[in-house]
CSV table of N, CA, C and O in Angstrom, one decimal:
chain,number,residue,atom,x,y,z
A,1,GLN,N,-180.2,165.9,105.2
A,1,GLN,CA,-180.8,164.6,104.6
A,1,GLN,C,-180.1,163.4,105.3
A,1,GLN,O,-178.9,163.4,105.5
A,2,VAL,N,-180.9,162.4,105.6
A,2,VAL,CA,-180.5,161.3,106.2
A,2,VAL,C,-181.1,160.0,105.5
A,2,VAL,O,-182.2,160.0,105.1
A,3,GLN,N,-180.2,159.1,105.1
A,3,GLN,CA,-180.6,157.9,104.5
A,3,GLN,C,-180.4,156.8,105.4
A,3,GLN,O,-179.5,156.6,106.2
A,4,LEU,N,-181.5,156.0,105.5
A,4,LEU,CA,-181.6,154.9,106.4
A,4,LEU,C,-181.7,153.5,105.7
A,4,LEU,O,-182.4,153.3,104.8
A,5,VAL,N,-180.9,152.6,106.1
A,5,VAL,CA,-180.8,151.3,105.5
A,5,VAL,C,-181.0,150.2,106.6
A,5,VAL,O,-180.1,150.0,107.4
A,6,GLU,N,-182.2,149.5,106.5
A,6,GLU,CA,-182.3,148.3,107.5
A,6,GLU,C,-181.8,147.0,107.0
A,6,GLU,O,-181.6,146.9,105.8
A,7,SER,N,-181.4,146.2,107.9
A,7,SER,CA,-180.9,144.8,107.5
A,7,SER,C,-181.2,143.9,108.7
A,7,SER,O,-181.6,144.4,109.8
A,8,GLY,N,-181.1,142.6,108.5
A,8,GLY,CA,-181.2,141.7,109.6
A,8,GLY,C,-182.6,141.0,109.6
A,8,GLY,O,-182.8,140.0,110.4
A,9,GLY,N,-183.4,141.3,108.7
A,9,GLY,CA,-184.7,140.5,108.6
A,9,GLY,C,-184.5,139.1,108.0
A,9,GLY,O,-183.5,138.8,107.6
A,10,GLY,N,-185.6,138.3,108.1
A,10,GLY,CA,-185.6,137.0,107.6
A,10,GLY,C,-186.7,136.1,108.1
A,10,GLY,O,-187.7,136.7,108.6
A,11,LEU,N,-186.6,134.9,108.0
A,11,LEU,CA,-187.6,133.9,108.4
A,11,LEU,C,-187.1,133.2,109.5
A,11,LEU,O,-186.0,132.7,109.7
A,12,VAL,N,-187.9,133.1,110.7
A,12,VAL,CA,-187.6,132.4,111.9
A,12,VAL,C,-188.8,131.8,112.5
A,12,VAL,O,-190.0,132.1,112.2
A,13,GLN,N,-188.6,130.8,113.2
A,13,GLN,CA,-189.7,130.0,113.8
A,13,GLN,C,-190.2,130.8,115.1
A,13,GLN,O,-189.4,131.5,115.6
A,14,ALA,N,-191.3,130.5,115.4
A,14,ALA,CA,-191.9,131.1,116.7
A,14,ALA,C,-191.1,130.8,117.8
A,14,ALA,O,-190.6,129.7,117.9
A,15,GLY,N,-190.8,131.7,118.7
A,15,GLY,CA,-189.9,131.6,119.8
A,15,GLY,C,-188.6,132.0,119.4
A,15,GLY,O,-187.7,132.0,120.5
A,16,GLY,N,-188.2,132.1,118.2
A,16,GLY,CA,-186.8,132.5,117.9
A,16,GLY,C,-186.6,134.0,118.0
A,16,GLY,O,-187.3,134.7,118.6
A,17,SER,N,-185.3,134.4,117.6
A,17,SER,CA,-184.8,135.8,117.7
A,17,SER,C,-184.3,136.3,116.5
A,17,SER,O,-183.8,135.5,115.6
A,18,LEU,N,-184.4,137.5,116.2
A,18,LEU,CA,-183.7,138.3,115.2
A,18,LEU,C,-183.2,139.6,115.7
A,18,LEU,O,-183.8,140.1,116.6
A,19,ARG,N,-182.1,140.0,115.1
A,19,ARG,CA,-181.6,141.4,115.4
A,19,ARG,C,-181.6,142.2,114.1
A,19,ARG,O,-180.9,142.0,113.2
A,20,LEU,N,-182.4,143.3,114.1
A,20,LEU,CA,-182.5,144.2,113.0
A,20,LEU,C,-181.4,145.3,113.3
A,20,LEU,O,-181.3,145.7,114.4
A,21,SER,N,-180.9,145.9,112.2
A,21,SER,CA,-179.9,146.9,112.2
A,21,SER,C,-180.5,148.0,111.4
A,21,SER,O,-181.1,147.7,110.3
A,22,CYS,N,-180.3,149.3,111.6
A,22,CYS,CA,-180.6,150.4,110.7
A,22,CYS,C,-179.4,151.3,110.7
A,22,CYS,O,-179.1,152.0,111.8
A,23,ALA,N,-178.8,151.3,109.6
A,23,ALA,CA,-177.6,152.2,109.4
A,23,ALA,C,-178.0,153.5,108.8
A,23,ALA,O,-178.6,153.6,107.8
A,24,ALA,N,-177.4,154.6,109.4
A,24,ALA,CA,-177.8,156.0,108.9
A,24,ALA,C,-176.6,156.6,108.3
A,24,ALA,O,-175.5,156.4,108.8
A,25,SER,N,-176.9,157.4,107.2
A,25,SER,CA,-175.7,158.2,106.6
A,25,SER,C,-175.6,159.4,107.3
A,25,SER,O,-176.6,159.9,108.1
A,26,GLY,N,-174.6,160.2,107.0
A,26,GLY,CA,-174.5,161.6,107.6
A,26,GLY,C,-173.9,161.6,109.0
A,26,GLY,O,-173.6,160.7,109.6
A,27,ARG,N,-173.6,162.8,109.3
A,27,ARG,CA,-172.8,163.1,110.6
A,27,ARG,C,-173.7,163.5,111.7
A,27,ARG,O,-173.2,163.7,112.8
A,28,THR,N,-175.0,163.6,111.4
A,28,THR,CA,-175.9,164.2,112.5
A,28,THR,C,-176.8,163.2,113.0
A,28,THR,O,-177.8,163.5,113.6
A,29,PHE,N,-176.4,161.9,113.1
A,29,PHE,CA,-177.3,160.8,113.5
A,29,PHE,C,-177.7,161.0,115.0
A,29,PHE,O,-178.9,160.9,115.3
A,30,SER,N,-176.8,161.5,115.8
A,30,SER,CA,-177.2,161.8,117.2
A,30,SER,C,-178.2,162.9,117.4
A,30,SER,O,-178.7,163.1,118.5
A,31,SER,N,-178.5,163.6,116.4
A,31,SER,CA,-179.5,164.6,116.4
A,31,SER,C,-180.9,164.2,116.2
A,31,SER,O,-181.9,165.0,116.3
A,32,TYR,N,-181.1,162.9,115.9
A,32,TYR,CA,-182.3,162.3,115.6
A,32,TYR,C,-182.8,161.3,116.7
A,32,TYR,O,-182.0,160.4,117.0
A,33,ALA,N,-184.0,161.4,117.2
A,33,ALA,CA,-184.7,160.3,117.8
A,33,ALA,C,-185.0,159.3,116.8
A,33,ALA,O,-185.3,159.6,115.6
A,34,MET,N,-185.0,158.1,117.2
A,34,MET,CA,-185.2,157.0,116.3
A,34,MET,C,-186.3,156.1,116.7
A,34,MET,O,-186.6,155.9,117.8
A,35,GLY,N,-187.0,155.6,115.6
A,35,GLY,CA,-188.1,154.6,115.9
A,35,GLY,C,-188.2,153.5,115.0
A,35,GLY,O,-187.5,153.5,113.9
A,36,TRP,N,-188.8,152.5,115.5
A,36,TRP,CA,-189.0,151.3,114.6
A,36,TRP,C,-190.6,151.2,114.5
A,36,TRP,O,-191.3,151.3,115.5
A,37,PHE,N,-191.0,151.0,113.3
A,37,PHE,CA,-192.4,150.7,113.0
A,37,PHE,C,-192.5,149.4,112.2
A,37,PHE,O,-191.5,148.9,111.7
A,38,ARG,N,-193.8,148.9,112.1
A,38,ARG,CA,-193.9,147.7,111.3
A,38,ARG,C,-195.3,147.8,110.5
A,38,ARG,O,-196.2,148.4,111.1
A,39,GLN,N,-195.4,147.1,109.4
A,39,GLN,CA,-196.6,147.0,108.8
A,39,GLN,C,-196.8,145.5,108.1
A,39,GLN,O,-196.0,145.1,107.4
A,40,ALA,N,-197.9,145.0,108.6
A,40,ALA,CA,-198.3,143.7,108.1
A,40,ALA,C,-199.2,143.9,107.0
A,40,ALA,O,-199.9,144.9,106.8
A,41,PRO,N,-199.3,142.8,106.1
A,41,PRO,CA,-200.1,142.9,104.9
A,41,PRO,C,-201.6,143.2,105.3
A,41,PRO,O,-202.2,142.7,106.3
A,42,GLY,N,-202.2,144.2,104.7
A,42,GLY,CA,-203.6,144.6,104.8
A,42,GLY,C,-203.8,145.4,106.1
A,42,GLY,O,-204.9,145.7,106.4
A,43,LYS,N,-202.7,145.8,106.8
A,43,LYS,CA,-202.8,146.6,108.0
A,43,LYS,C,-202.1,148.0,107.9
A,43,LYS,O,-201.2,148.0,107.2
A,44,GLU,N,-202.4,148.8,108.8
A,44,GLU,CA,-201.8,150.1,108.8
A,44,GLU,C,-200.4,149.9,109.5
A,44,GLU,O,-200.1,149.0,110.3
A,45,ARG,N,-199.6,150.8,109.1
A,45,ARG,CA,-198.2,150.9,109.8
A,45,ARG,C,-198.3,151.2,111.3
A,45,ARG,O,-199.1,152.1,111.7
A,46,GLU,N,-197.7,150.4,112.2
A,46,GLU,CA,-197.9,150.6,113.6
A,46,GLU,C,-196.6,150.9,114.3
A,46,GLU,O,-195.5,150.3,113.8
A,47,PHE,N,-196.6,151.6,115.3
A,47,PHE,CA,-195.4,152.0,116.1
A,47,PHE,C,-195.1,150.7,116.8
A,47,PHE,O,-195.8,150.0,117.4
A,48,VAL,N,-193.6,150.6,117.0
A,48,VAL,CA,-193.1,149.5,117.7
A,48,VAL,C,-192.3,150.0,118.9
A,48,VAL,O,-192.6,149.6,120.0
A,49,VAL,N,-191.4,150.8,118.7
A,49,VAL,CA,-190.4,151.3,119.8
A,49,VAL,C,-189.8,152.6,119.3
A,49,VAL,O,-189.6,152.8,118.1
A,50,ALA,N,-189.4,153.4,120.3
A,50,ALA,CA,-188.6,154.7,119.9
A,50,ALA,C,-187.6,154.9,121.0
A,50,ALA,O,-187.7,154.3,122.1
A,51,ILE,N,-186.5,155.6,120.6
A,51,ILE,CA,-185.4,155.8,121.5
A,51,ILE,C,-185.0,157.2,121.3
A,51,ILE,O,-185.0,157.9,120.2
A,52,THR,N,-184.6,157.9,122.4
A,52,THR,CA,-184.2,159.3,122.3
A,52,THR,C,-182.8,159.5,121.6
A,52,THR,O,-182.2,158.4,121.4
A,53,ARG,N,-182.4,160.7,121.4
A,53,ARG,CA,-181.2,160.9,120.7
A,53,ARG,C,-179.9,160.3,121.5
A,53,ARG,O,-179.1,159.8,120.8
A,54,SER,N,-180.0,160.4,122.7
A,54,SER,CA,-178.8,159.9,123.5
A,54,SER,C,-178.9,158.5,123.8
A,54,SER,O,-177.9,157.8,124.2
A,55,GLY,N,-180.1,157.8,123.6
A,55,GLY,CA,-180.4,156.5,123.9
A,55,GLY,C,-180.8,156.4,125.4
A,55,GLY,O,-181.0,155.2,125.9
A,56,GLY,N,-181.0,157.4,126.1
A,56,GLY,CA,-181.2,157.3,127.6
A,56,GLY,C,-182.6,156.9,127.8
A,56,GLY,O,-183.0,156.4,129.0
A,57,SER,N,-183.6,157.1,126.9
A,57,SER,CA,-185.0,156.8,127.1
A,57,SER,C,-185.5,156.0,126.0
A,57,SER,O,-185.2,156.3,124.9
A,58,THR,N,-186.5,155.1,126.4
A,58,THR,CA,-187.0,154.3,125.3
A,58,THR,C,-188.5,154.1,125.6
A,58,THR,O,-188.9,154.4,126.8
A,59,TYR,N,-189.3,153.8,124.6
A,59,TYR,CA,-190.8,153.6,124.8
A,59,TYR,C,-191.2,152.5,123.9
A,59,TYR,O,-191.0,152.5,122.6
A,60,TYR,N,-191.9,151.4,124.4
A,60,TYR,CA,-192.3,150.3,123.7
A,60,TYR,C,-193.8,150.2,123.5
A,60,TYR,O,-194.6,150.5,124.5
A,61,ALA,N,-194.3,149.8,122.4
A,61,ALA,CA,-195.6,149.3,122.2
A,61,ALA,C,-195.9,148.2,123.2
A,61,ALA,O,-195.0,147.3,123.4
A,62,ASP,N,-197.1,148.1,123.7
A,62,ASP,CA,-197.3,146.9,124.7
A,62,ASP,C,-197.2,145.6,124.1
A,62,ASP,O,-196.9,144.7,124.8
A,63,SER,N,-197.5,145.5,122.8
A,63,SER,CA,-197.3,144.3,122.0
A,63,SER,C,-196.1,143.6,122.0
A,63,SER,O,-195.8,142.4,121.8
A,64,VAL,N,-194.9,144.5,122.3
A,64,VAL,CA,-193.6,143.9,122.2
A,64,VAL,C,-192.8,144.2,123.4
A,64,VAL,O,-191.6,143.7,123.6
A,65,LYS,N,-193.4,144.8,124.4
A,65,LYS,CA,-192.7,145.1,125.7
A,65,LYS,C,-192.3,143.7,126.4
A,65,LYS,O,-193.1,142.8,126.4
A,66,GLY,N,-191.1,143.8,126.7
A,66,GLY,CA,-190.5,142.6,127.4
A,66,GLY,C,-189.9,141.6,126.4
A,66,GLY,O,-189.2,140.7,126.8
A,67,ARG,N,-190.1,141.7,125.2
A,67,ARG,CA,-189.6,140.9,124.1
A,67,ARG,C,-188.6,141.5,123.1
A,67,ARG,O,-187.6,140.9,122.7
A,68,PHE,N,-188.8,142.8,122.9
A,68,PHE,CA,-188.0,143.5,122.0
A,68,PHE,C,-187.1,144.5,122.7
A,68,PHE,O,-187.6,145.1,123.8
A,69,THR,N,-186.0,144.8,122.3
A,69,THR,CA,-185.1,145.8,122.9
A,69,THR,C,-184.4,146.7,121.8
A,69,THR,O,-183.8,146.2,120.9
A,70,ILE,N,-184.6,147.9,121.9
A,70,ILE,CA,-184.0,149.0,121.1
A,70,ILE,C,-182.7,149.5,121.7
A,70,ILE,O,-182.6,149.6,122.9
A,71,SER,N,-181.7,149.7,120.8
A,71,SER,CA,-180.5,150.3,121.4
A,71,SER,C,-179.9,151.2,120.2
A,71,SER,O,-180.3,151.0,119.0
A,72,ARG,N,-179.0,152.0,120.5
A,72,ARG,CA,-178.3,152.7,119.4
A,72,ARG,C,-176.8,152.9,119.8
A,72,ARG,O,-176.4,153.0,120.9
A,73,ASP,N,-176.0,153.1,118.7
A,73,ASP,CA,-174.7,153.3,118.8
A,73,ASP,C,-174.3,154.5,118.0
A,73,ASP,O,-174.3,154.4,116.8
A,74,ASN,N,-174.3,155.7,118.7
A,74,ASN,CA,-174.2,157.0,117.8
A,74,ASN,C,-172.8,157.1,117.1
A,74,ASN,O,-172.7,157.8,116.1
A,75,ALA,N,-171.9,156.4,117.7
A,75,ALA,CA,-170.5,156.4,117.0
A,75,ALA,C,-170.6,155.6,115.8
A,75,ALA,O,-169.7,155.9,114.8
A,76,LYS,N,-171.4,154.6,115.6
A,76,LYS,CA,-171.5,153.8,114.4
A,76,LYS,C,-172.8,154.3,113.6
A,76,LYS,O,-173.1,153.6,112.6
A,77,ASN,N,-173.5,155.3,114.0
A,77,ASN,CA,-174.7,155.7,113.2
A,77,ASN,C,-175.6,154.6,113.1
A,77,ASN,O,-176.2,154.5,111.9
A,78,THR,N,-175.9,153.8,114.0
A,78,THR,CA,-176.7,152.6,113.9
A,78,THR,C,-177.7,152.5,115.1
A,78,THR,O,-177.2,152.7,116.2
A,79,VAL,N,-178.9,152.1,114.7
A,79,VAL,CA,-179.9,151.7,115.8
A,79,VAL,C,-180.2,150.2,115.5
A,79,VAL,O,-180.1,149.8,114.4
A,80,TYR,N,-180.5,149.6,116.6
A,80,TYR,CA,-180.7,148.2,116.6
A,80,TYR,C,-182.1,147.8,117.2
A,80,TYR,O,-182.5,148.5,118.0
A,81,LEU,N,-182.6,146.7,116.7
A,81,LEU,CA,-183.8,146.1,117.3
A,81,LEU,C,-183.6,144.7,117.6
A,81,LEU,O,-183.6,143.9,116.7
A,82,GLN,N,-183.4,144.4,118.8
A,82,GLN,CA,-183.2,142.9,119.2
A,82,GLN,C,-184.7,142.4,119.5
A,82,GLN,O,-185.4,142.9,120.3
A,83,MET,N,-185.0,141.3,118.7
A,83,MET,CA,-186.4,140.8,119.0
A,83,MET,C,-186.3,139.3,119.4
A,83,MET,O,-185.7,138.4,118.7
A,84,ASN,N,-186.8,139.1,120.5
A,84,ASN,CA,-186.8,137.7,121.1
A,84,ASN,C,-188.2,137.2,121.2
A,84,ASN,O,-189.2,138.0,121.2
A,85,SER,N,-188.4,135.9,121.5
A,85,SER,CA,-189.6,135.3,121.7
A,85,SER,C,-190.7,135.7,120.5
A,85,SER,O,-191.7,136.1,120.9
A,86,LEU,N,-190.2,135.7,119.4
A,86,LEU,CA,-191.0,136.0,118.2
A,86,LEU,C,-192.2,135.3,118.1
A,86,LEU,O,-192.3,134.1,118.4
A,87,LYS,N,-193.3,135.9,117.7
A,87,LYS,CA,-194.6,135.2,117.4
A,87,LYS,C,-195.0,135.4,116.0
A,87,LYS,O,-194.7,136.4,115.3
A,88,PRO,N,-195.8,134.6,115.5
A,88,PRO,CA,-196.3,134.7,114.1
A,88,PRO,C,-197.0,136.1,113.8
A,88,PRO,O,-196.8,136.7,112.8
A,89,GLU,N,-197.5,136.7,114.8
A,89,GLU,CA,-198.2,138.0,114.7
A,89,GLU,C,-197.2,139.1,114.6
A,89,GLU,O,-197.6,140.3,114.4
A,90,ASP,N,-195.9,138.9,114.8
A,90,ASP,CA,-194.8,139.8,114.6
A,90,ASP,C,-194.5,139.9,113.2
A,90,ASP,O,-193.7,140.9,112.8
A,91,THR,N,-195.0,139.0,112.3
A,91,THR,CA,-194.6,139.1,110.9
A,91,THR,C,-195.1,140.4,110.2
A,91,THR,O,-196.2,140.8,110.4
A,92,ALA,N,-194.1,141.1,109.6
A,92,ALA,CA,-194.4,142.3,109.0
A,92,ALA,C,-193.1,142.8,108.4
A,92,ALA,O,-192.1,142.3,108.5
A,93,VAL,N,-193.3,144.0,107.6
A,93,VAL,CA,-192.1,144.6,107.1
A,93,VAL,C,-191.7,145.7,108.3
A,93,VAL,O,-192.7,146.4,108.7
A,94,TYR,N,-190.5,145.7,108.6
A,94,TYR,CA,-190.1,146.6,109.8
A,94,TYR,C,-189.3,147.8,109.2
A,94,TYR,O,-188.4,147.5,108.3
A,95,TYR,N,-189.7,148.9,109.6
A,95,TYR,CA,-189.1,150.2,109.1
A,95,TYR,C,-188.4,150.9,110.3
A,95,TYR,O,-189.0,151.0,111.3
A,96,CYS,N,-187.2,151.5,110.0
A,96,CYS,CA,-186.7,152.4,111.0
A,96,CYS,C,-187.0,153.9,110.5
A,96,CYS,O,-187.1,154.0,109.3
A,97,ALA,N,-187.0,154.7,111.4
A,97,ALA,CA,-187.3,156.1,111.0
A,97,ALA,C,-186.6,157.1,111.9
A,97,ALA,O,-186.3,156.7,113.1
A,98,ALA,N,-186.3,158.2,111.4
A,98,ALA,CA,-185.6,159.3,112.1
A,98,ALA,C,-186.4,160.5,112.3
A,98,ALA,O,-187.0,161.0,111.4
A,99,ASP,N,-186.4,161.1,113.5
A,99,ASP,CA,-187.2,162.2,113.9
A,99,ASP,C,-186.3,163.3,114.4
A,99,ASP,O,-185.7,163.1,115.5
A,100,ARG,N,-186.1,164.5,113.7
A,100,ARG,CA,-185.3,165.4,114.1
A,100,ARG,C,-186.0,166.3,115.2
A,100,ARG,O,-186.8,167.2,114.9
A,101,ARG,N,-185.7,166.0,116.5
A,101,ARG,CA,-186.4,166.9,117.6
A,101,ARG,C,-185.3,167.0,118.6
A,101,ARG,O,-184.4,166.3,118.8
A,102,ASP,N,-185.6,168.1,119.4
A,102,ASP,CA,-184.7,168.4,120.4
A,102,ASP,C,-184.6,167.6,121.7
A,102,ASP,O,-183.5,167.3,122.3
A,103,TRP,N,-185.7,166.9,121.9
A,103,TRP,CA,-185.9,166.0,123.1
A,103,TRP,C,-187.0,165.1,122.9
A,103,TRP,O,-187.9,165.4,122.1
A,104,GLY,N,-187.0,164.0,123.7
A,104,GLY,CA,-188.1,163.0,123.6
A,104,GLY,C,-188.2,162.3,122.4
A,104,GLY,O,-187.2,162.0,121.6
A,105,PHE,N,-189.4,161.7,122.1
A,105,PHE,CA,-189.7,160.9,121.0
A,105,PHE,C,-191.1,160.9,120.8
A,105,PHE,O,-192.0,161.4,121.5
A,106,THR,N,-191.6,160.3,119.6
A,106,THR,CA,-193.0,160.3,119.3
A,106,THR,C,-193.4,158.9,118.8
A,106,THR,O,-192.6,158.2,118.2
A,107,GLN,N,-194.6,158.6,119.0
A,107,GLN,CA,-195.1,157.4,118.4
A,107,GLN,C,-195.8,157.6,117.0
A,107,GLN,O,-196.2,156.6,116.4
A,108,ARG,N,-196.0,158.9,116.7
A,108,ARG,CA,-196.7,159.2,115.5
A,108,ARG,C,-195.7,159.1,114.3
A,108,ARG,O,-194.9,159.9,114.1
A,109,ALA,N,-196.2,158.3,113.4
A,109,ALA,CA,-195.4,158.1,112.2
A,109,ALA,C,-195.3,159.4,111.4
A,109,ALA,O,-194.2,159.7,110.7
A,110,VAL,N,-196.3,160.2,111.4
A,110,VAL,CA,-196.2,161.4,110.5
A,110,VAL,C,-195.2,162.4,111.0
A,110,VAL,O,-194.8,163.4,110.3
A,111,GLU,N,-194.7,162.2,112.2
A,111,GLU,CA,-193.7,163.2,112.7
A,111,GLU,C,-192.3,162.8,112.4
A,111,GLU,O,-191.4,163.6,112.7
A,112,TYR,N,-192.1,161.7,111.9
A,112,TYR,CA,-190.8,161.2,111.5
A,112,TYR,C,-190.3,161.8,110.1
A,112,TYR,O,-191.2,161.8,109.3
A,113,ASP,N,-189.1,162.2,110.1
A,113,ASP,CA,-188.7,162.9,108.9
A,113,ASP,C,-188.2,162.0,107.9
A,113,ASP,O,-188.2,162.4,106.6
A,114,TYR,N,-187.5,161.0,108.2
A,114,TYR,CA,-186.9,160.1,107.2
A,114,TYR,C,-187.1,158.5,107.6
A,114,TYR,O,-187.3,158.2,108.7
A,115,TRP,N,-187.2,157.9,106.5
A,115,TRP,CA,-187.6,156.4,106.6
A,115,TRP,C,-186.6,155.5,105.8
A,115,TRP,O,-186.2,155.9,104.7
A,116,GLY,N,-186.5,154.3,106.3
A,116,GLY,CA,-185.7,153.3,105.5
A,116,GLY,C,-186.7,152.6,104.6
A,116,GLY,O,-187.9,152.9,104.6
A,117,GLN,N,-186.1,151.7,103.8
A,117,GLN,CA,-186.9,150.9,102.9
A,117,GLN,C,-187.7,149.7,103.4
A,117,GLN,O,-188.5,149.2,102.8
A,118,GLY,N,-187.3,149.3,104.6
A,118,GLY,CA,-187.9,148.3,105.2
A,118,GLY,C,-187.2,146.9,105.1
A,118,GLY,O,-186.5,146.7,104.1
A,119,THR,N,-187.4,146.1,106.1
A,119,THR,CA,-186.9,144.7,106.0
A,119,THR,C,-188.0,143.7,106.5
A,119,THR,O,-188.7,144.0,107.5
A,120,GLN,N,-188.1,142.6,105.7
A,120,GLN,CA,-189.2,141.7,106.0
A,120,GLN,C,-188.8,140.8,107.2
A,120,GLN,O,-187.7,140.2,107.2
A,121,VAL,N,-189.6,140.7,108.1
A,121,VAL,CA,-189.6,139.7,109.1
A,121,VAL,C,-190.8,138.7,109.1
A,121,VAL,O,-191.9,139.1,109.1
A,122,THR,N,-190.5,137.4,108.9
A,122,THR,CA,-191.5,136.4,108.9
A,122,THR,C,-191.3,135.4,110.0
A,122,THR,O,-190.2,134.8,110.2
A,123,VAL,N,-192.4,135.2,110.8
A,123,VAL,CA,-192.3,134.2,111.9
A,123,VAL,C,-193.3,133.0,111.6
A,123,VAL,O,-194.4,133.4,111.4
A,124,SER,N,-192.7,131.9,111.5
A,124,SER,CA,-193.6,130.8,111.2
A,124,SER,C,-194.0,130.1,112.5
A,124,SER,O,-193.3,130.1,113.6
A,125,SER,N,-195.2,129.6,112.5
A,125,SER,CA,-195.7,128.9,113.7
A,125,SER,C,-195.4,127.4,113.7
A,125,SER,O,-194.8,126.9,112.8
């Protein structure tokens, strides 16, 4: 069992930055590939970025590539999402998720085993 708690959301002007954190409970954090997803009002949850267990590989959605950066610190059981050059269309609830797999990562939300409660990010124009 893994519990995930996101933090760092808030209100920011377009062009600004935010850093989200996702703290995981348990001793097996490094056994999980991690992902960030987001869901805007009236829209389906969408993949943002994923990172492998070691942090050696990442994969970004085209919509955030070059603006967002995912990283993880397995010693601190935490994954981060640095968001720069934010746009109003980035407004959403952001969720982190954990996927217990031996290698790689996935964009498919249904394959993730654990989810956080989400943190709201609002970008004003």
